[in-house]
Amino acid sequence: MQRSTSRISGVFFILYFALFPAASAFAEEPVEPAEPDSLVIAGHFEISSPERRALTREYALSHYGLDDWRLVEPSMLIIHYTGTDSDRYSLDVFAPVRLSSARGDIESGGEVNVGVHYVILRDGSVWSLLPEDEMGRHAIGYNHRALGIEMTGSSAERITAEQIASCAALAADIAFRHPSLRYIVGHHEYMEEGRPHLAEFAELRSDYPPTVKRDPGEEVMSRIRDILARDYSVVR
Ligand SMILES: [Zn+2]
């Protein structure tokens, strides 16, 4: 009785996988850990181009001694705000390949425009700008090691709760996908004495010192870190 039952179910088993081969392939895949959140990318505002990559490569050679535009195994994620309350401007400022003449403060550093991997708009929607394997110019001394997130905002007070929540979800998602990521840092913290991420700093040009930054500020970072620890068990 036992034997006959298993023979019958065996026939059904073979029939099922003959009819649904995709299901059989799926069933054999190992179980992966769940992603930390159902992160939704609202859209792609692509700023990458062969010309930008060529200029990024020039920048990386001059500042880091790296003849490459690629960002390999990022160890840091640096969080910023854009300095304006306009979502439109917060995206558009990154679109040109070459640095604007308005950026006299950093023009001696090279021609490539500032660039970042993600911009989070005031409603919390996440836009992708650069692929994660391409360097963006967003933090002096760390662009060869760091992914960057910008949030639309003219000051810390203007950053919305939706942006904080999305930024934490995105940071958790990035940490999950990049085991090399060791530090999540606010731009204002990037040169702070005693911070372990300073070991990642590199700048070959002594005439190009890091500038003082206020974005996104302590309060914004502590709110992001609280959510990261509480909801995603990410402590960086
Ligand atoms: Zn910044």
PDB file of N, CA, C and O in Angstrom, residues 48-108:
ATOM      1  N   SER A  48      25.197  59.454 -16.183  1.00  0.00           N
ATOM      2  CA  SER A  48      26.422  58.796 -16.649  1.00  0.00           C
ATOM      3  C   SER A  48      26.540  58.913 -18.165  1.00  0.00           C
ATOM      4  O   SER A  48      25.541  58.908 -18.880  1.00  0.00           O
ATOM      5  N   SER A  49      27.769  59.067 -18.637  1.00  0.00           N
ATOM      6  CA  SER A  49      28.024  59.107 -20.083  1.00  0.00           C
ATOM      7  C   SER A  49      29.505  58.801 -20.286  1.00  0.00           C
ATOM      8  O   SER A  49      30.303  58.932 -19.349  1.00  0.00           O
ATOM      9  N   PRO A  50      29.887  58.422 -21.499  1.00  0.00           N
ATOM     10  CA  PRO A  50      31.316  58.182 -21.752  1.00  0.00           C
ATOM     11  C   PRO A  50      32.172  59.412 -21.427  1.00  0.00           C
ATOM     12  O   PRO A  50      33.268  59.289 -20.889  1.00  0.00           O
ATOM     13  N   GLU A  51      31.645  60.610 -21.734  1.00  0.00           N
ATOM     14  CA  GLU A  51      32.412  61.832 -21.459  1.00  0.00           C
ATOM     15  C   GLU A  51      32.604  62.034 -19.953  1.00  0.00           C
ATOM     16  O   GLU A  51      33.687  62.379 -19.482  1.00  0.00           O
ATOM     17  N   ARG A  52      31.533  61.812 -19.183  1.00  0.00           N
ATOM     18  CA  ARG A  52      31.648  61.969 -17.730  1.00  0.00           C
ATOM     19  C   ARG A  52      32.638  60.946 -17.168  1.00  0.00           C
ATOM     20  O   ARG A  52      33.465  61.274 -16.314  1.00  0.00           O
ATOM     21  N   ARG A  53      32.560  59.709 -17.670  1.00  0.00           N
ATOM     22  CA  ARG A  53      33.479  58.683 -17.161  1.00  0.00           C
ATOM     23  C   ARG A  53      34.932  59.044 -17.479  1.00  0.00           C
ATOM     24  O   ARG A  53      35.822  58.821 -16.664  1.00  0.00           O
ATOM     25  N   ALA A  54      35.160  59.637 -18.654  1.00  0.00           N
ATOM     26  CA  ALA A  54      36.528  60.039 -19.018  1.00  0.00           C
ATOM     27  C   ALA A  54      37.031  61.137 -18.069  1.00  0.00           C
ATOM     28  O   ALA A  54      38.176  61.099 -17.610  1.00  0.00           O
ATOM     29  N   LEU A  55      36.154  62.109 -17.761  1.00  0.00           N
ATOM     30  CA  LEU A  55      36.546  63.195 -16.852  1.00  0.00           C
ATOM     31  C   LEU A  55      36.704  62.685 -15.412  1.00  0.00           C
ATOM     32  O   LEU A  55      37.560  63.156 -14.670  1.00  0.00           O
ATOM     33  N   THR A  56      35.862  61.721 -15.023  1.00  0.00           N
ATOM     34  CA  THR A  56      35.972  61.119 -13.688  1.00  0.00           C
ATOM     35  C   THR A  56      37.301  60.382 -13.557  1.00  0.00           C
ATOM     36  O   THR A  56      37.967  60.436 -12.525  1.00  0.00           O
ATOM     37  N   ARG A  57      37.679  59.725 -14.635  1.00  0.00           N
ATOM     38  CA  ARG A  57      38.956  59.005 -14.645  1.00  0.00           C
ATOM     39  C   ARG A  57      40.124  59.974 -14.468  1.00  0.00           C
ATOM     40  O   ARG A  57      41.069  59.698 -13.711  1.00  0.00           O
ATOM     41  N   GLU A  58      40.047  61.124 -15.155  1.00  0.00           N
ATOM     42  CA  GLU A  58      41.089  62.164 -14.979  1.00  0.00           C
ATOM     43  C   GLU A  58      41.136  62.625 -13.526  1.00  0.00           C
ATOM     44  O   GLU A  58      42.208  62.796 -12.947  1.00  0.00           O
ATOM     45  N   TYR A  59      39.955  62.842 -12.936  1.00  0.00           N
ATOM     46  CA  TYR A  59      39.863  63.286 -11.539  1.00  0.00           C
ATOM     47  C   TYR A  59      40.494  62.240 -10.613  1.00  0.00           C
ATOM     48  O   TYR A  59      41.285  62.572  -9.721  1.00  0.00           O
ATOM     49  N   ALA A  60      40.138  60.959 -10.833  1.00  0.00           N
ATOM     50  CA  ALA A  60      40.624  59.888  -9.954  1.00  0.00           C
ATOM     51  C   ALA A  60      42.144  59.737 -10.056  1.00  0.00           C
ATOM     52  O   ALA A  60      42.820  59.459  -9.059  1.00  0.00           O
ATOM     53  N   LEU A  61      42.674  59.965 -11.254  1.00  0.00           N
ATOM     54  CA  LEU A  61      44.124  59.855 -11.432  1.00  0.00           C
ATOM     55  C   LEU A  61      44.828  60.996 -10.705  1.00  0.00           C
ATOM     56  O   LEU A  61      45.808  60.792  -9.992  1.00  0.00           O
ATOM     57  N   SER A  62      44.270  62.189 -10.844  1.00  0.00           N
ATOM     58  CA  SER A  62      44.899  63.358 -10.246  1.00  0.00           C
ATOM     59  C   SER A  62      44.793  63.375  -8.718  1.00  0.00           C
ATOM     60  O   SER A  62      45.719  63.777  -8.028  1.00  0.00           O
ATOM     61  N   HIS A  63      43.656  62.890  -8.177  1.00  0.00           N
ATOM     62  CA  HIS A  63      43.434  63.005  -6.726  1.00  0.00           C
ATOM     63  C   HIS A  63      43.778  61.733  -5.951  1.00  0.00           C
ATOM     64  O   HIS A  63      44.133  61.800  -4.779  1.00  0.00           O
ATOM     65  N   TYR A  64      43.614  60.586  -6.600  1.00  0.00           N
ATOM     66  CA  TYR A  64      43.798  59.314  -5.878  1.00  0.00           C
ATOM     67  C   TYR A  64      44.871  58.418  -6.493  1.00  0.00           C
ATOM     68  O   TYR A  64      45.157  57.347  -5.946  1.00  0.00           O
ATOM     69  N   GLY A  65      45.420  58.820  -7.638  1.00  0.00           N
ATOM     70  CA  GLY A  65      46.397  57.973  -8.320  1.00  0.00           C
ATOM     71  C   GLY A  65      45.767  56.739  -8.938  1.00  0.00           C
ATOM     72  O   GLY A  65      46.454  55.748  -9.196  1.00  0.00           O
ATOM     73  N   LEU A  66      44.440  56.804  -9.176  1.00  0.00           N
ATOM     74  CA  LEU A  66      43.726  55.664  -9.765  1.00  0.00           C
ATOM     75  C   LEU A  66      43.347  56.008 -11.197  1.00  0.00           C
ATOM     76  O   LEU A  66      42.627  56.980 -11.422  1.00  0.00           O
ATOM     77  N   ASP A  67      43.830  55.223 -12.140  1.00  0.00           N
ATOM     78  CA  ASP A  67      43.515  55.480 -13.550  1.00  0.00           C
ATOM     79  C   ASP A  67      42.221  54.749 -13.887  1.00  0.00           C
ATOM     80  O   ASP A  67      42.208  53.812 -14.686  1.00  0.00           O
ATOM     81  N   ASP A  68      41.116  55.147 -13.268  1.00  0.00           N
ATOM     82  CA  ASP A  68      39.856  54.414 -13.399  1.00  0.00           C
ATOM     83  C   ASP A  68      38.686  55.291 -12.974  1.00  0.00           C
ATOM     84  O   ASP A  68      38.830  56.107 -12.065  1.00  0.00           O
ATOM     85  N   TRP A  69      37.539  55.102 -13.618  1.00  0.00           N
ATOM     86  CA  TRP A  69      36.315  55.806 -13.213  1.00  0.00           C
ATOM     87  C   TRP A  69      35.426  54.922 -12.359  1.00  0.00           C
ATOM     88  O   TRP A  69      34.413  55.363 -11.828  1.00  0.00           O
ATOM     89  N   ARG A  70      35.811  53.661 -12.225  1.00  0.00           N
ATOM     90  CA  ARG A  70      34.941  52.711 -11.510  1.00  0.00           C
ATOM     91  C   ARG A  70      35.055  52.844 -10.002  1.00  0.00           C
ATOM     92  O   ARG A  70      36.116  53.143  -9.465  1.00  0.00           O
ATOM     93  N   LEU A  71      33.949  52.586  -9.334  1.00  0.00           N
ATOM     94  CA  LEU A  71      33.920  52.517  -7.873  1.00  0.00           C
ATOM     95  C   LEU A  71      33.818  51.032  -7.525  1.00  0.00           C
ATOM     96  O   LEU A  71      32.792  50.402  -7.781  1.00  0.00           O
ATOM     97  N   VAL A  72      34.895  50.509  -6.958  1.00  0.00           N
ATOM     98  CA  VAL A  72      34.964  49.070  -6.684  1.00  0.00           C
ATOM     99  C   VAL A  72      34.832  48.843  -5.184  1.00  0.00           C
ATOM    100  O   VAL A  72      35.526  49.475  -4.392  1.00  0.00           O
ATOM    101  N   GLU A  73      33.948  47.946  -4.797  1.00  0.00           N
ATOM    102  CA  GLU A  73      33.741  47.589  -3.392  1.00  0.00           C
ATOM    103  C   GLU A  73      33.723  48.821  -2.479  1.00  0.00           C
ATOM    104  O   GLU A  73      34.634  49.023  -1.676  1.00  0.00           O
ATOM    105  N   PRO A  74      32.697  49.649  -2.595  1.00  0.00           N
ATOM    106  CA  PRO A  74      32.636  50.876  -1.775  1.00  0.00           C
ATOM    107  C   PRO A  74      32.650  50.544  -0.279  1.00  0.00           C
ATOM    108  O   PRO A  74      31.992  49.605   0.149  1.00  0.00           O
ATOM    109  N   SER A  75      33.433  51.320   0.465  1.00  0.00           N
ATOM    110  CA  SER A  75      33.522  51.090   1.909  1.00  0.00           C
ATOM    111  C   SER A  75      32.684  52.107   2.682  1.00  0.00           C
ATOM    112  O   SER A  75      32.491  51.964   3.882  1.00  0.00           O
ATOM    113  N   MET A  76      32.213  53.161   1.995  1.00  0.00           N
ATOM    114  CA  MET A  76      31.485  54.236   2.685  1.00  0.00           C
ATOM    115  C   MET A  76      30.228  54.626   1.926  1.00  0.00           C
ATOM    116  O   MET A  76      30.171  54.523   0.702  1.00  0.00           O
ATOM    117  N   LEU A  77      29.293  55.131   2.712  1.00  0.00           N
ATOM    118  CA  LEU A  77      28.121  55.797   2.128  1.00  0.00           C
ATOM    119  C   LEU A  77      28.086  57.175   2.782  1.00  0.00           C
ATOM    120  O   LEU A  77      28.089  57.276   4.019  1.00  0.00           O
ATOM    121  N   ILE A  78      28.086  58.220   1.968  1.00  0.00           N
ATOM    122  CA  ILE A  78      28.079  59.587   2.504  1.00  0.00           C
ATOM    123  C   ILE A  78      26.739  60.240   2.183  1.00  0.00           C
ATOM    124  O   ILE A  78      26.258  60.169   1.045  1.00  0.00           O
ATOM    125  N   ILE A  79      26.141  60.843   3.209  1.00  0.00           N
ATOM    126  CA  ILE A  79      24.804  61.418   3.084  1.00  0.00           C
ATOM    127  C   ILE A  79      24.886  62.940   3.099  1.00  0.00           C
ATOM    128  O   ILE A  79      25.610  63.518   3.924  1.00  0.00           O
ATOM    129  N   HIS A  80      24.135  63.551   2.183  1.00  0.00           N
ATOM    130  CA  HIS A  80      24.164  65.004   1.993  1.00  0.00           C
ATOM    131  C   HIS A  80      22.749  65.558   1.886  1.00  0.00           C
ATOM    132  O   HIS A  80      21.807  64.817   1.660  1.00  0.00           O
ATOM    133  N   TYR A  81      22.649  66.898   1.971  1.00  0.00           N
ATOM    134  CA  TYR A  81      21.489  67.558   1.372  1.00  0.00           C
ATOM    135  C   TYR A  81      21.982  68.543   0.324  1.00  0.00           C
ATOM    136  O   TYR A  81      23.143  68.958   0.352  1.00  0.00           O
ATOM    137  N   THR A  82      21.073  68.917  -0.599  1.00  0.00           N
ATOM    138  CA  THR A  82      21.525  69.624  -1.807  1.00  0.00           C
ATOM    139  C   THR A  82      21.708  71.125  -1.623  1.00  0.00           C
ATOM    140  O   THR A  82      22.315  71.778  -2.466  1.00  0.00           O
ATOM    141  N   GLY A  83      21.130  71.689  -0.545  1.00  0.00           N
ATOM    142  CA  GLY A  83      21.265  73.130  -0.338  1.00  0.00           C
ATOM    143  C   GLY A  83      20.176  73.938  -1.012  1.00  0.00           C
ATOM    144  O   GLY A  83      20.262  75.170  -1.083  1.00  0.00           O
ATOM    145  N   THR A  84      19.151  73.267  -1.521  1.00  0.00           N
ATOM    146  CA  THR A  84      18.008  73.958  -2.117  1.00  0.00           C
ATOM    147  C   THR A  84      16.740  73.163  -1.794  1.00  0.00           C
ATOM    148  O   THR A  84      16.810  71.950  -1.624  1.00  0.00           O
ATOM    149  N   ASP A  85      15.604  73.861  -1.717  1.00  0.00           N
ATOM    150  CA  ASP A  85      14.331  73.161  -1.481  1.00  0.00           C
ATOM    151  C   ASP A  85      13.666  72.730  -2.778  1.00  0.00           C
ATOM    152  O   ASP A  85      12.569  72.158  -2.754  1.00  0.00           O
ATOM    153  N   SER A  86      14.296  73.015  -3.903  1.00  0.00           N
ATOM    154  CA  SER A  86      13.707  72.654  -5.209  1.00  0.00           C
ATOM    155  C   SER A  86      14.148  71.246  -5.624  1.00  0.00           C
ATOM    156  O   SER A  86      15.341  70.987  -5.823  1.00  0.00           O
ATOM    157  N   ASP A  87      13.152  70.359  -5.764  1.00  0.00           N
ATOM    158  CA  ASP A  87      13.458  69.011  -6.253  1.00  0.00           C
ATOM    159  C   ASP A  87      14.034  69.062  -7.667  1.00  0.00           C
ATOM    160  O   ASP A  87      14.951  68.323  -8.002  1.00  0.00           O
ATOM    161  N   ARG A  88      13.462  69.933  -8.488  1.00  0.00           N
ATOM    162  CA  ARG A  88      13.897  70.040  -9.881  1.00  0.00           C
ATOM    163  C   ARG A  88      15.378  70.416  -9.950  1.00  0.00           C
ATOM    164  O   ARG A  88      16.181  69.786 -10.629  1.00  0.00           O
ATOM    165  N   TYR A  89      15.732  71.457  -9.202  1.00  0.00           N
ATOM    166  CA  TYR A  89      17.122  71.909  -9.220  1.00  0.00           C
ATOM    167  C   TYR A  89      18.056  70.857  -8.614  1.00  0.00           C
ATOM    168  O   TYR A  89      19.183  70.674  -9.057  1.00  0.00           O
ATOM    169  N   SER A  90      17.541  70.145  -7.586  1.00  0.00           N
ATOM    170  CA  SER A  90      18.358  69.125  -6.910  1.00  0.00           C
ATOM    171  C   SER A  90      18.749  67.996  -7.857  1.00  0.00           C
ATOM    172  O   SER A  90      19.789  67.366  -7.676  1.00  0.00           O
ATOM    173  N   LEU A  91      17.930  67.733  -8.869  1.00  0.00           N
ATOM    174  CA  LEU A  91      18.299  66.752  -9.893  1.00  0.00           C
ATOM    175  C   LEU A  91      19.140  67.417 -10.988  1.00  0.00           C
ATOM    176  O   LEU A  91      20.210  66.927 -11.361  1.00  0.00           O
ATOM    177  N   ASP A  92      18.645  68.573 -11.467  1.00  0.00           N
ATOM    178  CA  ASP A  92      19.271  69.209 -12.637  1.00  0.00           C
ATOM    179  C   ASP A  92      20.725  69.626 -12.403  1.00  0.00           C
ATOM    180  O   ASP A  92      21.513  69.649 -13.344  1.00  0.00           O
ATOM    181  N   VAL A  93      21.069  69.949 -11.164  1.00  0.00           N
ATOM    182  CA  VAL A  93      22.423  70.427 -10.886  1.00  0.00           C
ATOM    183  C   VAL A  93      23.474  69.362 -11.222  1.00  0.00           C
ATOM    184  O   VAL A  93      24.617  69.689 -11.535  1.00  0.00           O
ATOM    185  N   PHE A  94      23.058  68.083 -11.200  1.00  0.00           N
ATOM    186  CA  PHE A  94      24.012  66.994 -11.456  1.00  0.00           C
ATOM    187  C   PHE A  94      24.074  66.593 -12.936  1.00  0.00           C
ATOM    188  O   PHE A  94      24.920  65.791 -13.319  1.00  0.00           O
ATOM    189  N   ALA A  95      23.166  67.136 -13.747  1.00  0.00           N
ATOM    190  CA  ALA A  95      23.049  66.676 -15.137  1.00  0.00           C
ATOM    191  C   ALA A  95      24.240  67.054 -16.033  1.00  0.00           C
ATOM    192  O   ALA A  95      24.719  66.211 -16.787  1.00  0.00           O
ATOM    193  N   PRO A  96      24.743  68.291 -15.976  1.00  0.00           N
ATOM    194  CA  PRO A  96      25.857  68.619 -16.881  1.00  0.00           C
ATOM    195  C   PRO A  96      27.092  67.772 -16.572  1.00  0.00           C
ATOM    196  O   PRO A  96      27.329  67.407 -15.412  1.00  0.00           O
ATOM    197  N   VAL A  97      27.839  67.491 -17.609  1.00  0.00           N
ATOM    198  CA  VAL A  97      29.043  66.674 -17.446  1.00  0.00           C
ATOM    199  C   VAL A  97      30.164  67.485 -16.793  1.00  0.00           C
ATOM    200  O   VAL A  97      30.950  66.968 -16.006  1.00  0.00           O
ATOM    201  N   ARG A  98      30.200  68.774 -17.144  1.00  0.00           N
ATOM    202  CA  ARG A  98      31.276  69.628 -16.632  1.00  0.00           C
ATOM    203  C   ARG A  98      30.779  70.524 -15.494  1.00  0.00           C
ATOM    204  O   ARG A  98      29.624  70.970 -15.507  1.00  0.00           O
ATOM    205  N   LEU A  99      31.676  70.785 -14.561  1.00  0.00           N
ATOM    206  CA  LEU A  99      31.378  71.597 -13.392  1.00  0.00           C
ATOM    207  C   LEU A  99      30.904  72.993 -13.806  1.00  0.00           C
ATOM    208  O   LEU A  99      31.461  73.601 -14.710  1.00  0.00           O
ATOM    209  N   SER A 100      29.899  73.489 -13.099  1.00  0.00           N
ATOM    210  CA  SER A 100      29.384  74.825 -13.387  1.00  0.00           C
ATOM    211  C   SER A 100      30.403  75.886 -12.979  1.00  0.00           C
ATOM    212  O   SER A 100      31.153  75.717 -12.006  1.00  0.00           O
ATOM    213  N   SER A 101      30.380  77.010 -13.696  1.00  0.00           N
ATOM    214  CA  SER A 101      31.300  78.105 -13.365  1.00  0.00           C
ATOM    215  C   SER A 101      30.962  78.701 -12.002  1.00  0.00           C
ATOM    216  O   SER A 101      31.766  79.414 -11.407  1.00  0.00           O
ATOM    217  N   ALA A 102      29.765  78.383 -11.484  1.00  0.00           N
ATOM    218  CA  ALA A 102      29.378  78.867 -10.149  1.00  0.00           C
ATOM    219  C   ALA A 102      30.134  78.145  -9.033  1.00  0.00           C
ATOM    220  O   ALA A 102      30.084  78.568  -7.883  1.00  0.00           O
ATOM    221  N   ARG A 103      30.798  77.038  -9.358  1.00  0.00           N
ATOM    222  CA  ARG A 103      31.499  76.268  -8.325  1.00  0.00           C
ATOM    223  C   ARG A 103      32.987  76.621  -8.279  1.00  0.00           C
ATOM    224  O   ARG A 103      33.859  75.751  -8.368  1.00  0.00           O
ATOM    225  N   GLY A 104      33.257  77.919  -8.141  1.00  0.00           N
ATOM    226  CA  GLY A 104      34.636  78.387  -8.042  1.00  0.00           C
ATOM    227  C   GLY A 104      35.367  77.771  -6.859  1.00  0.00           C
ATOM    228  O   GLY A 104      36.596  77.642  -6.867  1.00  0.00           O
ATOM    229  N   ASP A 105      34.600  77.357  -5.827  1.00  0.00           N
ATOM    230  CA  ASP A 105      35.212  76.792  -4.621  1.00  0.00           C
ATOM    231  C   ASP A 105      35.962  75.487  -4.891  1.00  0.00           C
ATOM    232  O   ASP A 105      36.910  75.163  -4.184  1.00  0.00           O
ATOM    233  N   ILE A 106      35.519  74.748  -5.908  1.00  0.00           N
ATOM    234  CA  ILE A 106      36.169  73.454  -6.163  1.00  0.00           C
ATOM    235  C   ILE A 106      36.656  73.309  -7.608  1.00  0.00           C
ATOM    236  O   ILE A 106      37.066  72.226  -8.007  1.00  0.00           O
ATOM    237  N   GLU A 107      36.645  74.416  -8.374  1.00  0.00           N
ATOM    238  CA  GLU A 107      36.966  74.292  -9.807  1.00  0.00           C
ATOM    239  C   GLU A 107      38.417  73.860 -10.039  1.00  0.00           C
ATOM    240  O   GLU A 107      38.703  73.212 -11.048  1.00  0.00           O
ATOM    241  N   SER A 108      39.310  74.167  -9.078  1.00  0.00           N
ATOM    242  CA  SER A 108      40.709  73.772  -9.279  1.00  0.00           C
ATOM    243  C   SER A 108      40.865  72.253  -9.181  1.00  0.00           C
ATOM    244  O   SER A 108      41.907  71.708  -9.552  1.00  0.00           O
TER     245      SER A 108
END
